[in-house]
Amino acid sequence: MKDAGQSHQDFCEAFGADAAPSARSYQSSPRPVEDEVREQRANVMRFKTMEQETTDPLGARLLHDIIDEMEAELSQVVKRIVAERH
């Protein structure tokens, strides 16, 4: 049986490294935070499209869970940005 780390790695290899939600710090990137937020929003939209197009119920549920996690992470980043600016 594969461990969770291996499953995550397999997923990233299958769908591209930028497809899976990341736990990276937005502050460590040399790009502006707004670019990171735009990129994450685009990833969420890609995953929503994949969720709508999939015919496998289990795959659709997995994508839905991933989207929920990505949206929660994105929401936290946006809230932090707003708090820092005020």
Short mmCIF file of C-alpha atoms in Angstrom, two decimals:
data_model
loop_
_atom_site.label_atom_id
_atom_site.label_comp_id
_atom_site.label_asym_id
_atom_site.label_seq_id
_atom_site.Cartn_x
_atom_site.Cartn_y
_atom_site.Cartn_z
CA MET A 1 0.00 0.00 0.00
CA LYS A 2 1.31 3.43 -0.91
CA ASP A 3 1.76 6.05 1.76
CA ALA A 4 0.12 9.47 1.54
CA GLY A 5 3.34 11.15 0.40
CA GLN A 6 3.71 8.74 -2.50
CA SER A 7 0.06 9.19 -3.51
CA HIS A 8 0.53 12.97 -3.53
CA GLN A 9 3.66 12.56 -5.65
CA ASP A 10 1.83 10.27 -8.09
CA PHE A 11 -1.00 12.80 -8.34
CA CYS A 12 1.42 15.65 -9.07
CA GLU A 13 3.18 13.60 -11.74
CA ALA A 14 -0.13 12.69 -13.38
CA PHE A 15 -1.63 16.17 -13.41
CA GLY A 16 1.39 18.43 -13.28
CA ALA A 17 3.27 19.82 -10.30
CA ASP A 18 1.10 22.94 -10.17
CA ALA A 19 -2.15 20.97 -10.13
CA ALA A 20 -2.10 19.92 -6.50
CA PRO A 21 -2.68 22.42 -3.74
CA SER A 22 0.58 23.66 -2.32
CA ALA A 23 1.59 24.42 1.21
CA ARG A 24 4.30 26.82 0.07
CA SER A 25 4.66 30.17 1.71
CA TYR A 26 3.46 33.00 -0.45
CA GLN A 27 6.00 35.35 1.14
CA SER A 28 9.02 33.30 0.02
CA SER A 29 8.30 33.82 -3.67
CA PRO A 30 10.06 36.65 -5.50
CA ARG A 31 6.86 37.30 -7.44
CA PRO A 32 4.26 39.64 -6.00
CA VAL A 33 1.69 37.94 -3.78
CA GLU A 34 -1.08 39.07 -6.11
CA ASP A 35 0.43 36.99 -8.92
CA GLU A 36 0.43 33.94 -6.65
CA VAL A 37 -3.23 34.56 -5.79
CA ARG A 38 -4.16 34.90 -9.48
CA GLU A 39 -2.32 31.68 -10.26
CA GLN A 40 -4.07 29.82 -7.44
CA ARG A 41 -7.48 31.13 -8.61
CA ALA A 42 -6.69 29.87 -12.11
CA ASN A 43 -5.80 26.46 -10.65
CA VAL A 44 -9.10 26.37 -8.77
CA MET A 45 -10.97 27.13 -12.00
CA ARG A 46 -9.04 24.37 -13.83
CA PHE A 47 -9.97 21.88 -11.13
CA LYS A 48 -13.62 22.96 -11.24
CA THR A 49 -13.62 22.34 -14.98
CA MET A 50 -12.07 18.89 -14.48
CA GLU A 51 -14.67 18.14 -11.81
CA GLN A 52 -17.51 19.04 -14.18
CA GLU A 53 -16.02 17.03 -17.05
CA THR A 54 -15.23 13.83 -15.15
CA THR A 55 -17.62 10.92 -15.44
CA ASP A 56 -16.14 8.95 -12.53
CA PRO A 57 -18.07 9.66 -9.32
CA LEU A 58 -15.07 8.86 -7.11
CA GLY A 59 -12.82 11.08 -9.23
CA ALA A 60 -15.36 13.89 -9.07
CA ARG A 61 -15.52 13.58 -5.26
CA LEU A 62 -11.74 13.64 -5.00
CA LEU A 63 -11.56 16.72 -7.19
CA HIS A 64 -14.29 18.37 -5.11
CA ASP A 65 -12.30 17.76 -1.92
CA ILE A 66 -9.14 19.14 -3.53
CA ILE A 67 -11.05 22.23 -4.69
CA ASP A 68 -12.39 22.78 -1.16
CA GLU A 69 -8.84 22.66 0.24
CA MET A 70 -7.50 24.98 -2.46
CA GLU A 71 -10.31 27.49 -1.87
CA ALA A 72 -9.74 27.41 1.90
CA GLU A 73 -6.01 28.05 1.41
CA LEU A 74 -6.74 30.83 -1.05
CA SER A 75 -9.23 32.42 1.33
CA GLN A 76 -6.66 32.42 4.14
CA VAL A 77 -4.06 34.06 1.92
CA VAL A 78 -6.49 36.75 0.79
CA LYS A 79 -7.57 37.45 4.38
CA ARG A 80 -3.91 37.76 5.43
CA ILE A 81 -3.18 40.15 2.57
CA VAL A 82 -6.18 42.32 3.47
CA ALA A 83 -5.18 42.33 7.15
CA GLU A 84 -1.60 43.33 6.29
CA ARG A 85 -2.80 46.25 4.18
CA HIS A 86 -5.04 47.68 6.89
#
